[in-house]
Coordinates of N, CA, C and O in Angstrom, one line a residue:
M1 N -117.8 -9.2 3.4 CA -117.8 -8.0 2.6 C -116.4 -7.6 2.2 O -115.5 -7.7 3.0
N2 N -116.3 -7.1 1.1 CA -114.9 -6.8 0.5 C -114.7 -5.3 0.7 O -115.3 -4.5 0.0
E3 N -113.8 -4.9 1.5 CA -113.5 -3.5 1.8 C -112.0 -3.2 1.4 O -111.1 -4.0 1.6
T4 N -111.8 -2.0 0.9 CA -110.4 -1.6 0.6 C -109.8 -1.0 1.8 O -110.5 -0.4 2.6
P5 N -108.5 -1.1 2.0 CA -107.9 -0.5 3.2 C -107.9 1.0 3.1 O -108.0 1.6 2.0
A6 N -107.8 1.7 4.2 CA -107.9 3.2 4.2 C -106.7 3.7 3.4 O -105.6 3.3 3.6
G7 N -107.0 4.7 2.6 CA -106.0 5.4 1.9 C -105.6 4.8 0.5 O -104.8 5.3 -0.2
A8 N -106.2 3.6 0.2 CA -105.9 3.0 -1.0 C -106.7 3.6 -2.2 O -107.8 4.1 -2.0
S9 N -106.1 3.6 -3.4 CA -106.8 4.1 -4.5 C -108.0 3.1 -4.9 O -107.9 1.9 -4.7
R10 N -109.0 3.7 -5.4 CA -110.2 2.9 -5.7 C -110.3 2.8 -7.2 O -110.2 3.8 -7.9
G11 N -110.4 1.7 -7.8 CA -110.6 1.5 -9.2 C -109.3 1.4 -10.0 O -108.2 1.8 -9.5
R12 N -109.4 0.9 -11.1 CA -108.2 0.7 -12.0 C -107.6 2.0 -12.5 O -106.4 2.1 -12.7
H13 N -108.5 3.0 -12.8 CA -108.0 4.2 -13.4 C -107.9 5.4 -12.4 O -107.9 6.5 -12.8
A14 N -108.0 5.0 -11.1 CA -107.9 6.1 -10.1 C -106.5 6.7 -10.1 O -105.5 6.0 -10.2
K15 N -106.5 8.0 -9.9 CA -105.2 8.7 -9.9 C -104.6 8.6 -8.5 O -105.3 8.6 -7.5
P16 N -103.3 8.4 -8.4 CA -102.6 8.3 -7.1 C -102.7 9.7 -6.4 O -102.8 10.7 -7.1
P17 N -102.5 9.8 -5.1 CA -102.6 11.1 -4.5 C -101.4 11.9 -4.9 O -100.3 11.4 -5.2
S18 N -101.6 13.2 -4.9 CA -100.5 14.1 -5.3 C -99.4 14.2 -4.3 O -99.6 13.8 -3.1
E19 N -98.3 14.7 -4.7 CA -97.2 14.8 -3.7 C -97.5 15.7 -2.5 O -97.2 15.4 -1.4
L20 N -98.2 16.8 -2.9 CA -98.6 17.7 -1.8 C -99.5 17.1 -0.8 O -99.4 17.2 0.4
S21 N -100.6 16.4 -1.3 CA -101.5 15.8 -0.3 C -100.8 14.6 0.4 O -101.2 14.4 1.6
A22 N -99.9 13.9 -0.2 CA -99.2 12.9 0.6 C -98.4 13.5 1.7 O -98.3 13.0 2.8
R23 N -97.7 14.6 1.4 CA -96.9 15.2 2.4 C -97.8 15.8 3.5 O -97.4 15.7 4.7
W24 N -98.9 16.4 3.1 CA -99.8 17.0 4.1 C -100.4 15.9 5.1 O -100.4 16.0 6.3
N25 N -100.8 14.8 4.5 CA -101.3 13.7 5.3 C -100.2 13.1 6.2 O -100.5 12.8 7.4
R26 N -99.0 13.0 5.7 CA -97.9 12.5 6.5 C -97.6 13.4 7.7 O -97.4 13.0 8.8
M27 N -97.7 14.8 7.4 CA -97.4 15.7 8.4 C -98.5 15.7 9.5 O -98.2 15.8 10.7
L28 N -99.7 15.6 9.1 CA -100.8 15.5 10.1 C -100.7 14.3 10.9 O -101.0 14.3 12.1
A29 N -100.3 13.2 10.3 CA -100.2 11.9 11.1 C -99.1 12.0 12.1 O -99.2 11.4 13.2
A30 N -98.0 12.7 11.8 CA -96.9 12.8 12.7 C -97.1 13.9 13.8 O -96.4 13.8 14.8
A31 N -98.0 14.8 13.6 CA -98.1 15.9 14.5 C -98.8 15.4 15.8 O -99.8 14.6 15.7
S32 N -98.4 15.9 16.9 CA -99.0 15.6 18.2 C -100.3 16.4 18.4 O -100.5 17.3 17.6
G33 N -101.1 16.1 19.4 CA -102.3 16.8 19.6 C -102.0 18.3 20.0 O -102.8 19.2 19.6
R34 N -100.9 18.5 20.7 CA -100.6 19.9 21.1 C -100.2 20.7 19.9 O -100.6 21.9 19.8
R35 N -99.5 20.1 18.9 CA -99.2 20.9 17.7 C -100.4 21.2 16.9 O -100.5 22.2 16.3
R36 N -101.3 20.2 16.8 CA -102.5 20.4 16.0 C -103.3 21.6 16.6 O -103.9 22.4 15.9
L37 N -103.4 21.6 18.0 CA -104.1 22.7 18.6 C -103.5 24.0 18.4 O -104.2 25.0 18.2
A38 N -102.2 24.1 18.4 CA -101.5 25.3 18.2 C -101.7 25.8 16.8 O -101.9 27.0 16.5
A39 N -101.7 24.9 15.8 CA -101.9 25.2 14.4 C -103.3 25.7 14.2 O -103.5 26.7 13.5
A40 N -104.3 25.1 14.8 CA -105.7 25.5 14.7 C -105.8 26.9 15.3 O -106.6 27.7 14.8
G41 N -105.2 27.2 16.5 CA -105.3 28.5 17.1 C -104.6 29.6 16.2 O -105.2 30.7 16.1
A42 N -103.5 29.2 15.6 CA -102.8 30.2 14.8 C -103.7 30.5 13.5 O -103.8 31.7 13.1
G43 N -104.3 29.5 13.0 CA -105.2 29.7 11.8 C -106.4 30.5 12.2 O -106.8 31.4 11.4
T44 N -107.0 30.3 13.3 CA -108.1 31.0 13.7 C -107.8 32.5 14.0 O -108.5 33.4 13.6
A45 N -106.6 32.7 14.6 CA -106.2 34.1 14.9 C -105.9 34.8 13.6 O -106.3 36.0 13.5
S46 N -105.3 34.2 12.6 CA -105.0 34.9 11.4 C -106.3 35.2 10.6 O -106.4 36.2 10.0
A47 N -107.2 34.3 10.7 CA -108.5 34.5 10.0 C -109.2 35.7 10.7 O -109.9 36.5 10.0
A48 N -109.1 35.8 12.0 CA -109.7 36.9 12.7 C -109.1 38.3 12.3 O -109.8 39.3 12.2
V49 N -107.8 38.3 12.2 CA -107.1 39.5 11.8 C -107.5 39.9 10.4 O -107.7 41.1 10.1
V50 N -107.5 38.9 9.5 CA -107.9 39.3 8.1 C -109.3 39.8 8.1 O -109.6 40.8 7.4
A51 N -110.2 39.2 8.8 CA -111.6 39.7 8.9 C -111.7 41.1 9.4 O -112.5 41.9 8.9
S52 N -111.0 41.4 10.5 CA -111.0 42.7 11.1 C -110.4 43.8 10.1 O -110.9 44.9 10.0
L53 N -109.4 43.4 9.4 CA -108.8 44.3 8.4 C -109.8 44.6 7.3 O -109.9 45.7 6.8
A54 N -110.5 43.6 6.9 CA -111.5 43.7 5.8 C -112.6 44.6 6.3 O -113.1 45.5 5.5
A55 N -113.0 44.4 7.5 CA -114.1 45.3 8.1 C -113.7 46.7 8.2 O -114.5 47.6 7.8
L56 N -112.4 47.0 8.6 CA -111.9 48.3 8.6 C -111.8 49.0 7.2 O -112.1 50.2 7.1
A57 N -111.5 48.2 6.3 CA -111.3 48.7 4.9 C -112.7 49.0 4.3 O -112.8 50.0 3.6
F58 N -113.7 48.3 4.7 CA -115.1 48.5 4.1 C -115.7 49.7 4.8 O -116.5 50.4 4.2
T59 N -115.4 50.0 6.1 CA -116.1 51.1 6.8 C -115.5 52.4 6.3 O -116.1 53.4 6.6
G60 N -114.3 52.4 5.8 CA -113.8 53.7 5.3 C -112.9 54.3 6.3 O -111.7 54.1 6.3
G61 N -113.4 55.1 7.2 CA -112.6 55.7 8.2 C -112.0 57.0 7.7 O -111.1 57.5 8.3
G62 N -112.6 57.6 6.6 CA -112.1 58.9 6.1 C -112.7 60.1 6.8 O -113.0 60.0 8.0
S63 N -112.7 61.2 6.1 CA -113.3 62.4 6.7 C -114.8 62.3 6.9 O -115.4 61.4 6.3
G64 N -115.3 63.2 7.7 CA -116.7 63.1 8.0 C -117.7 63.6 6.9 O -118.9 63.3 7.0
T65 N -117.2 64.2 5.9 CA -118.0 64.7 4.8 C -118.1 63.7 3.7 O -117.1 63.5 3.0
A66 N -119.2 63.0 3.5 CA -119.3 62.1 2.4 C -120.5 62.6 1.5 O -121.4 63.2 2.0
P67 N -120.4 62.4 0.2 CA -121.4 62.8 -0.7 C -122.7 62.1 -0.5 O -122.8 61.0 0.0

Protein backbone atom coordinates (compact mmCIF):
# COMPACT_ATOMS: atom_id res chain seq x y z
CA MET A 1 0.00 0.00 0.00
CA ASN A 2 1.32 3.40 -0.91
CA GLU A 3 1.06 5.90 1.97
CA THR A 4 2.33 9.44 2.22
CA PRO A 5 4.40 10.39 5.26
CA ALA A 6 2.67 12.38 7.99
CA GLY A 7 2.56 16.10 7.32
CA ALA A 8 3.30 15.83 3.62
CA SER A 9 1.19 17.73 1.12
CA ARG A 10 -1.20 15.62 -0.89
CA GLY A 11 -1.55 16.06 -4.59
CA ARG A 12 0.23 18.15 -7.12
CA HIS A 13 -1.75 21.34 -6.50
CA ALA A 14 -1.94 21.13 -2.73
CA LYS A 15 -1.07 24.33 -0.93
CA PRO A 16 1.87 24.21 1.49
CA PRO A 17 1.04 24.86 5.13
CA SER A 18 0.93 28.50 6.17
CA GLU A 19 3.73 30.04 8.21
CA LEU A 20 1.40 30.36 11.19
CA SER A 21 0.35 26.71 11.15
CA ALA A 22 3.96 25.59 10.69
CA ARG A 23 5.03 27.63 13.73
CA TRP A 24 2.07 26.35 15.76
CA ASN A 25 2.83 22.72 14.94
CA ARG A 26 6.52 23.23 15.73
CA MET A 27 5.64 24.85 19.08
CA LEU A 28 3.29 22.01 20.02
CA ALA A 29 5.88 19.40 19.12
CA ALA A 30 8.51 21.13 21.26
CA ALA A 31 6.26 21.66 24.29
CA SER A 32 6.47 19.20 27.13
CA GLY A 33 3.43 17.56 28.70
CA ARG A 34 3.52 19.91 31.67
CA ARG A 35 3.48 22.99 29.43
CA ARG A 36 0.56 21.61 27.43
CA LEU A 37 -1.35 20.98 30.63
CA ALA A 38 -0.66 24.51 31.87
CA ALA A 39 -1.76 26.00 28.54
CA ALA A 40 -4.95 23.93 28.58
CA GLY A 41 -5.68 25.04 32.15
CA ALA A 42 -5.10 28.70 31.29
CA GLY A 43 -7.37 28.41 28.26
CA THR A 44 -10.11 26.77 30.30
CA ALA A 45 -9.84 29.40 33.03
CA SER A 46 -10.02 32.27 30.56
CA ALA A 47 -13.05 30.71 28.86
CA ALA A 48 -14.75 30.40 32.25
CA VAL A 49 -14.06 34.06 33.04
CA VAL A 50 -15.45 35.17 29.68
CA ALA A 51 -18.57 33.03 30.16
CA SER A 52 -19.19 34.39 33.67
CA LEU A 53 -18.78 37.99 32.47
CA ALA A 54 -21.22 37.34 29.64
CA ALA A 55 -23.73 35.83 32.08
CA LEU A 56 -23.42 38.87 34.36
CA ALA A 57 -23.91 41.21 31.40
CA PHE A 58 -27.07 39.40 30.28
CA THR A 59 -28.67 39.31 33.73
CA GLY A 60 -28.44 43.08 33.99
CA GLY A 61 -27.96 43.73 37.68
CA GLY A 62 -29.59 47.19 37.53
CA SER A 63 -32.32 48.64 39.74
CA GLY A 64 -35.25 46.54 40.85
CA THR A 65 -37.85 48.40 38.78
CA ALA A 66 -38.07 47.05 35.28
CA PRO A 67 -40.85 47.85 32.80
